[in-house]
Coordinates of C-alpha atoms in Angstrom, one line a residue:
M1 CA 0.0 0.0 0.0
F2 CA 1.2 3.6 -0.7
G3 CA 0.6 6.7 1.4
V4 CA 1.8 10.2 0.5
F5 CA 2.4 13.3 2.6
S6 CA 3.0 16.4 0.5
M7 CA 3.5 20.0 1.1
E8 CA 2.8 22.5 -1.8
F9 CA 3.3 26.2 -1.9
P10 CA 1.5 28.9 -3.9
P11 CA 2.8 29.4 -7.4
A12 CA 4.5 32.7 -6.4
Y13 CA 6.9 31.0 -4.1
F14 CA 8.8 28.6 -6.4
C15 CA 12.1 29.2 -4.5
S16 CA 10.7 28.6 -1.2
M17 CA 12.7 26.7 1.6
I18 CA 11.2 24.0 3.7
T19 CA 13.0 21.6 6.1
L20 CA 11.4 18.5 7.7
N21 CA 12.3 18.4 11.4
T22 CA 10.6 15.1 12.2
T23 CA 13.0 12.1 11.8
L24 CA 11.3 9.1 10.1
P25 CA 13.3 5.8 10.3
P26 CA 12.9 3.2 7.5
V27 CA 10.4 1.3 9.5
I28 CA 8.4 2.6 12.4
L29 CA 5.5 1.4 14.6
L30 CA 2.3 3.4 14.3
S31 CA 2.3 4.1 18.0
Q32 CA 5.7 5.8 17.7
L33 CA 4.5 8.4 15.2
N34 CA 4.5 12.0 16.6
D35 CA 3.4 15.3 15.3
L36 CA 4.9 16.1 11.9
I37 CA 6.9 19.4 12.1
A38 CA 8.5 21.3 9.2
T39 CA 10.4 24.6 9.1
T40 CA 9.7 27.1 6.3
D41 CA 10.2 30.7 5.2
Q42 CA 6.7 30.8 3.7
P43 CA 3.4 31.8 5.5
S44 CA 1.6 28.6 4.6
A45 CA 1.9 25.2 3.0
L46 CA -0.7 22.7 1.6
V47 CA -0.6 19.4 3.5
E48 CA -1.9 16.3 1.8
V49 CA -2.1 12.7 3.1
G50 CA -3.4 9.8 1.2
E51 CA -3.0 6.3 0.0
S52 CA -1.6 7.7 -3.3
E53 CA -1.1 11.2 -4.9
E54 CA -4.5 10.7 -6.6
D55 CA -6.3 9.2 -3.6
V56 CA -6.0 11.9 -0.9
V57 CA -7.9 11.5 2.4
F58 CA -6.6 14.6 4.1
S59 CA -5.9 18.1 2.4
Q60 CA -5.5 21.2 4.4
R61 CA -3.5 24.5 4.1
L62 CA -1.6 25.0 7.3
Y63 CA -0.2 28.4 8.3
A64 CA 3.2 28.7 9.8
S65 CA 3.8 30.0 13.4
G66 CA 7.3 31.3 14.0
G67 CA 8.6 29.7 10.8
R68 CA 7.1 26.2 11.9
I69 CA 4.3 24.2 10.4
T70 CA 2.9 21.4 12.5
L71 CA 0.6 18.6 11.6
H72 CA -0.9 17.5 14.9
D73 CA -2.0 13.9 15.6
F74 CA -0.3 12.5 12.5
R75 CA -0.6 9.1 14.2
G76 CA -4.3 9.3 14.4
L77 CA -4.6 10.3 10.8
V78 CA -2.5 7.3 9.6
E79 CA -4.2 5.0 12.1
S80 CA -7.7 5.9 10.8
M81 CA -6.6 5.3 7.2
M82 CA -4.9 1.9 8.0
G83 CA -7.8 0.7 10.1
D84 CA -10.3 1.5 7.4
M85 CA -8.3 -0.3 4.8
R86 CA -7.6 -3.3 7.2
I87 CA -3.9 -3.3 6.5
M88 CA -0.9 -3.9 8.7
Q89 CA 1.8 -1.8 6.9
L90 CA 1.7 1.3 4.8
Y91 CA 4.4 3.1 2.9
V92 CA 4.3 6.8 3.7
A93 CA 6.4 9.4 1.7
V94 CA 6.8 13.1 2.6
T95 CA 7.2 15.1 -0.6
V96 CA 7.9 18.8 -1.2
P97 CA 6.8 20.2 -4.6
S98 CA 9.7 22.4 -5.9
G99 CA 7.6 24.5 -8.3
T100 CA 8.4 22.2 -11.3
T101 CA 6.7 19.0 -12.5
T102 CA 8.7 16.9 -10.1
A103 CA 8.7 16.7 -6.3
T104 CA 11.5 16.0 -3.9
V105 CA 11.0 13.2 -1.4
A106 CA 12.2 14.5 1.9
A107 CA 11.6 11.3 3.8
S108 CA 9.7 8.0 3.7
T109 CA 9.0 5.2 6.0
I110 CA 7.1 1.9 6.4
V111 CA 4.4 2.3 9.1
V112 CA 3.6 -0.9 10.9
Y113 CA 0.1 -0.9 12.6
C114 CA 0.2 -1.0 16.4
S115 CA -2.7 0.3 18.5
R116 CA -0.8 0.2 21.8
D117 CA 2.1 2.2 23.1
L118 CA 5.5 0.7 23.9
P119 CA 6.4 0.9 27.6
L120 CA 8.7 3.8 28.5
S121 CA 11.3 1.3 29.8
Y122 CA 11.6 -0.5 26.4
S123 CA 14.9 0.3 24.9
G124 CA 15.6 -2.6 22.5
N125 CA 15.1 -3.0 18.7
F126 CA 11.4 -4.0 18.6
F127 CA 11.5 -5.6 15.1
Q128 CA 14.5 -7.7 15.9
R129 CA 13.2 -9.2 19.1
Q130 CA 9.4 -9.2 18.9
L131 CA 6.8 -11.1 16.9
L132 CA 3.6 -9.5 15.4
V133 CA 1.5 -11.6 17.8
P134 CA 2.0 -10.2 21.3
T135 CA 2.5 -12.7 24.2
A136 CA 2.7 -15.5 21.6
D137 CA 6.2 -16.9 22.3
I138 CA 4.2 -20.0 23.2
V139 CA 1.1 -20.9 21.1
R140 CA -1.2 -23.7 22.1
L141 CA -2.7 -25.8 19.3
P142 CA -4.9 -29.0 19.3
P143 CA -3.1 -32.1 18.0
G144 CA -2.8 -32.1 14.3
A145 CA -3.7 -28.4 13.9
D146 CA -1.8 -25.9 11.8
G147 CA -0.7 -22.5 13.1
H148 CA 1.3 -19.4 12.3
V149 CA 2.6 -16.1 13.6
L150 CA 4.2 -13.2 11.8
A151 CA 7.5 -11.3 12.3
M152 CA 8.8 -8.2 10.6
L153 CA 12.4 -8.4 9.2
V154 CA 14.1 -4.9 9.1
G155 CA 17.5 -4.9 7.4
E156 CA 18.4 -8.4 8.5
M157 CA 18.7 -11.9 7.1
P158 CA 18.8 -14.0 10.3
N159 CA 19.4 -17.7 10.5
R160 CA 16.4 -20.0 10.8
R161 CA 16.2 -23.1 12.9
T162 CA 13.4 -25.6 13.6
T163 CA 13.5 -28.1 16.5
Y164 CA 10.9 -30.6 17.7
V165 CA 9.9 -32.8 20.6
A166 CA 7.9 -36.0 19.9
R167 CA 6.8 -39.1 21.6
L168 CA 5.9 -42.7 20.7
R169 CA 2.4 -43.5 22.0
S170 CA 3.2 -47.3 22.4
S171 CA 6.3 -47.0 24.5
G172 CA 6.3 -43.4 25.7
R173 CA 9.8 -42.8 24.3
I174 CA 10.6 -39.2 23.8
F175 CA 12.4 -37.9 20.6
H176 CA 13.9 -34.4 20.3
G177 CA 16.1 -33.0 17.6
E178 CA 16.6 -30.4 14.8
L179 CA 14.7 -30.6 11.6
S180 CA 16.5 -27.8 9.6
T181 CA 18.9 -24.9 9.9
E182 CA 19.0 -22.2 7.2
S183 CA 21.5 -19.5 6.8
E184 CA 20.6 -16.7 4.4
G185 CA 22.8 -14.6 2.2
S186 CA 24.5 -11.3 3.1
E187 CA 22.1 -8.9 1.3
P188 CA 19.3 -8.2 3.8
P189 CA 16.0 -6.7 2.5
A190 CA 15.0 -3.2 3.7
W191 CA 11.9 -4.8 5.2
D192 CA 10.0 -8.1 4.8
L193 CA 7.4 -10.2 6.5
F194 CA 8.2 -13.7 7.7
D195 CA 5.5 -16.2 8.5
Y196 CA 6.3 -18.8 11.3
S197 CA 4.0 -21.5 9.7
V198 CA 3.5 -24.9 11.2
E199 CA 1.8 -27.6 9.0
S200 CA 1.4 -30.6 11.3
A201 CA 1.0 -33.3 8.5
N202 CA 4.3 -32.3 6.8
L203 CA 6.1 -32.0 10.1
L204 CA 4.9 -35.4 11.3
T205 CA 6.2 -37.0 8.0
A206 CA 9.6 -35.3 8.4
I207 CA 10.0 -36.3 12.0
S208 CA 8.9 -39.9 11.2
E209 CA 11.5 -40.2 8.5
R210 CA 14.3 -38.6 10.6
E211 CA 13.7 -40.9 13.6
G212 CA 12.7 -44.0 11.7
A213 CA 9.5 -44.3 13.7
P214 CA 6.0 -45.1 12.3
A215 CA 4.0 -41.9 11.8
A216 CA 0.8 -43.6 13.1
D217 CA 2.5 -44.3 16.4
L218 CA 4.2 -40.9 16.6
E219 CA 2.8 -37.9 18.5
V220 CA 4.3 -34.4 18.1
L221 CA 4.5 -32.5 21.3
S222 CA 6.0 -29.2 20.3
I223 CA 7.7 -27.4 17.5
T224 CA 10.0 -24.4 18.0
R225 CA 10.8 -22.0 15.2
N226 CA 13.8 -19.6 15.7
L227 CA 14.5 -16.6 13.6
G228 CA 17.5 -14.7 14.9
E229 CA 16.6 -13.4 18.3
R230 CA 13.0 -14.3 17.9
S231 CA 11.4 -17.6 19.0
A232 CA 7.9 -19.2 18.7
T233 CA 7.0 -22.5 20.3
F234 CA 3.9 -24.3 19.1
V235 CA 2.7 -26.7 21.8
F236 CA 0.1 -29.4 20.9
D237 CA -2.3 -29.7 23.8
E238 CA -4.9 -32.6 24.0
S239 CA -7.1 -30.5 26.2
L240 CA -7.9 -28.3 23.2
G241 CA -9.4 -31.2 21.2
N242 CA -13.0 -29.8 21.6
A243 CA -12.1 -26.1 21.8
R244 CA -13.6 -23.4 19.8
R245 CA -11.5 -21.9 17.0
F246 CA -11.5 -18.2 16.6
R247 CA -9.7 -15.8 14.2
F248 CA -9.4 -12.1 14.8
R249 CA -7.4 -9.0 13.9
N250 CA -4.9 -8.3 16.7
I251 CA -3.3 -5.0 17.8
F252 CA -1.0 -5.2 14.7
N253 CA -4.0 -5.5 12.4
C254 CA -2.9 -8.9 11.3
Y255 CA -4.8 -12.2 11.5
E256 CA -4.4 -14.3 14.6
E257 CA -6.0 -17.6 15.7
I258 CA -6.8 -18.9 19.1
W259 CA -8.5 -22.1 20.4
L260 CA -10.6 -21.7 23.6
P261 CA -11.9 -24.6 25.5
G262 CA -14.9 -24.3 28.0
V263 CA -18.5 -24.7 28.5
V264 CA -20.7 -23.5 25.6
T265 CA -24.3 -22.3 26.2
E266 CA -26.6 -21.4 23.4
N267 CA -29.3 -19.0 24.2
T268 CA -32.5 -18.1 22.3
K269 CA -34.6 -15.1 22.9
V270 CA -37.7 -14.0 21.1
S271 CA -39.2 -10.6 21.1
R272 CA -42.6 -10.0 19.6
S273 CA -45.7 -7.9 19.8
T274 CA -49.3 -8.9 20.3
A275 CA -52.3 -7.5 18.4
R276 CA -55.8 -7.9 19.5
T277 CA -58.8 -7.8 17.2
Y278 CA -62.6 -8.2 17.9
S279 CA -62.5 -12.0 17.8
R280 CA -58.9 -13.1 18.4
S281 CA -55.3 -12.1 19.2
F282 CA -52.2 -12.8 17.2
F283 CA -48.4 -12.2 17.3
Y284 CA -46.6 -9.9 14.9
N285 CA -43.1 -8.5 14.5
N286 CA -41.6 -11.8 15.7
R287 CA -37.8 -11.4 16.0
P288 CA -35.7 -14.3 17.4
D289 CA -32.3 -13.5 18.7
Y290 CA -29.6 -16.3 19.0
S291 CA -26.5 -16.0 21.0
T292 CA -23.7 -18.3 22.2
Q293 CA -21.8 -18.0 25.5
L294 CA -18.4 -19.6 26.2
T295 CA -17.2 -19.8 29.8
T296 CA -13.7 -21.1 30.5
D297 CA -11.6 -21.2 33.7
G298 CA -7.9 -21.8 34.3
I299 CA -6.6 -20.7 30.9
P300 CA -2.9 -19.8 30.8
R301 CA -1.8 -16.2 31.0
M302 CA -0.6 -16.2 27.4
D303 CA -4.0 -17.3 26.2
A304 CA -5.8 -14.9 28.5
D305 CA -3.9 -12.0 27.0
R306 CA -4.7 -13.0 23.5
A307 CA -8.3 -13.7 24.4
A308 CA -8.6 -10.1 25.7
Q309 CA -7.4 -8.9 22.3
L310 CA -10.1 -11.2 20.7
C311 CA -12.7 -9.5 22.7
E312 CA -11.4 -6.0 21.8
S313 CA -11.2 -6.7 18.1
T314 CA -14.0 -5.5 15.7
D315 CA -13.2 -8.3 13.1
V316 CA -13.8 -11.8 14.6
W317 CA -14.6 -15.0 12.9
I318 CA -15.4 -18.5 14.2
W319 CA -14.6 -21.8 12.5
Q320 CA -17.6 -23.7 11.2
E321 CA -17.0 -27.3 10.3
S322 CA -18.1 -28.2 6.7
H323 CA -17.9 -30.7 3.9
P324 CA -14.3 -31.5 2.9
E325 CA -14.9 -30.1 -0.6
V326 CA -15.9 -26.6 0.8
S327 CA -13.0 -24.1 0.8
S328 CA -11.5 -23.3 4.1
A329 CA -12.2 -19.6 3.6
S330 CA -15.9 -20.3 3.6
C331 CA -15.6 -22.1 6.9
W332 CA -14.8 -18.8 8.7
Q333 CA -18.1 -17.3 9.8
P334 CA -18.1 -13.6 11.0
I335 CA -19.5 -13.1 14.5
L336 CA -20.1 -10.1 16.7
I337 CA -18.9 -10.3 20.3
T338 CA -21.7 -8.6 22.2
D339 CA -20.4 -9.1 25.8
F340 CA -17.3 -10.3 27.4
K341 CA -15.6 -10.4 30.8
C342 CA -11.9 -11.3 31.0
E343 CA -10.2 -11.4 34.5
L344 CA -6.4 -11.8 34.7
S345 CA -4.8 -12.5 38.0
D346 CA -1.2 -12.6 39.2
S347 CA -2.2 -14.6 42.2
D348 CA -1.2 -18.2 42.6
E349 CA -4.6 -19.0 44.2
Q350 CA -6.9 -17.5 41.5
L351 CA -7.4 -18.7 38.0
N352 CA -7.7 -16.6 34.9
T353 CA -11.3 -16.6 33.7
L354 CA -13.0 -15.6 30.5
K355 CA -16.6 -15.4 29.5
I356 CA -17.6 -14.2 26.1
T357 CA -21.0 -13.9 24.4
W358 CA -21.3 -13.7 20.6
Q359 CA -23.9 -13.8 17.9
H360 CA -23.4 -14.6 14.2
A361 CA -23.4 -11.7 11.8
A362 CA -25.9 -13.6 9.6
N363 CA -29.3 -13.1 11.2
R364 CA -30.6 -16.5 10.2
R365 CA -29.5 -19.5 12.2
L366 CA -27.8 -22.5 10.6
L367 CA -29.8 -25.7 10.3
D368 CA -28.2 -28.5 12.3
A369 CA -28.7 -31.1 9.5
Q370 CA -27.0 -34.5 9.3
D371 CA -25.2 -34.9 6.0
D372 CA -24.7 -38.6 6.2
H373 CA -27.6 -40.9 7.2
D374 CA -25.6 -44.2 6.9
I375 CA -24.6 -46.0 10.0
F376 CA -21.9 -48.0 8.2
D377 CA -18.8 -47.0 6.3
S378 CA -19.7 -49.4 3.4
T379 CA -23.0 -50.4 1.8
F380 CA -24.9 -53.0 3.8
T381 CA -26.7 -55.7 1.8
P382 CA -29.1 -57.7 4.0
E383 CA -28.9 -61.5 3.4
F384 CA -31.8 -63.9 4.2
R385 CA -31.5 -67.6 4.5

């Protein structure tokens, strides 16, 4: 995506002087954007911000005060634009028309969406240490499930390493080892996205071949993906076998998935009006409302933090099991979280609790129809003697 910030002067001031005082690094978090300040010898300048030079979302002539022009809440302007477009990174260029047909690019940056501020005590390089899924150094998955998290590479080509822990079901023997180590070249990209993807079926085959163990008797316990200073461990937890699977946009505006176990309660509420005539009464304006509530206790802190982001997100989907021939994209049904309560405790005697209530975006409820009426896997032919 492309965004442009431009300053244009009236035609009479072709030889004007303008200096951008705000320093923009090659890649910056949205939460680190400050007011945009420029020094000029002209009384005013036209400020434009948009996805491109033709698609402008903000255009305003700002007047200088003491030789300075300030665009206040530049972060809020970019945040609104990125939020509406549902994007996680945006290229922003600051251009200064010079009175000719060309414009000089004063500065440019890649803005990475982040709706939260960094703590004041944070002094490290965020992009070299953090994933774009907060508190997700450990991700819990049901056995056999796939998962992924994202990381932003900024001027680096780090080594990649994949390790595993597996177990034989029959004997309980534990295997652990390294699947692969990759070293990249010496020409790092200016910026790039890296996907920590885990495909359980492929990993199970690779571990089975490496250990010489039958895949049917092998159980993968965890997979760890290392990328430079970053690390993500995917733990396969049997307690999530019947958990509900959610997808949502997190604080970095990128997709994230979470499995939440618990007690599910389906609620039906009907609101309607009654009309009375001379001989009889009847209902009209019949409106059924369906909602689902999930209550869970004792979830780990890492899942509780992510669940809180799930509740805060305005874009949430739930996985709907379907026929194998249906595309996976169609299985994600949009929902609206209407009520939630998430309690996080640092006490050893109190568990983290979560209660969320949602309704489907589609107003009509799905029919719980059985697709297969056969009780046998193969055709049964009765025989009589």
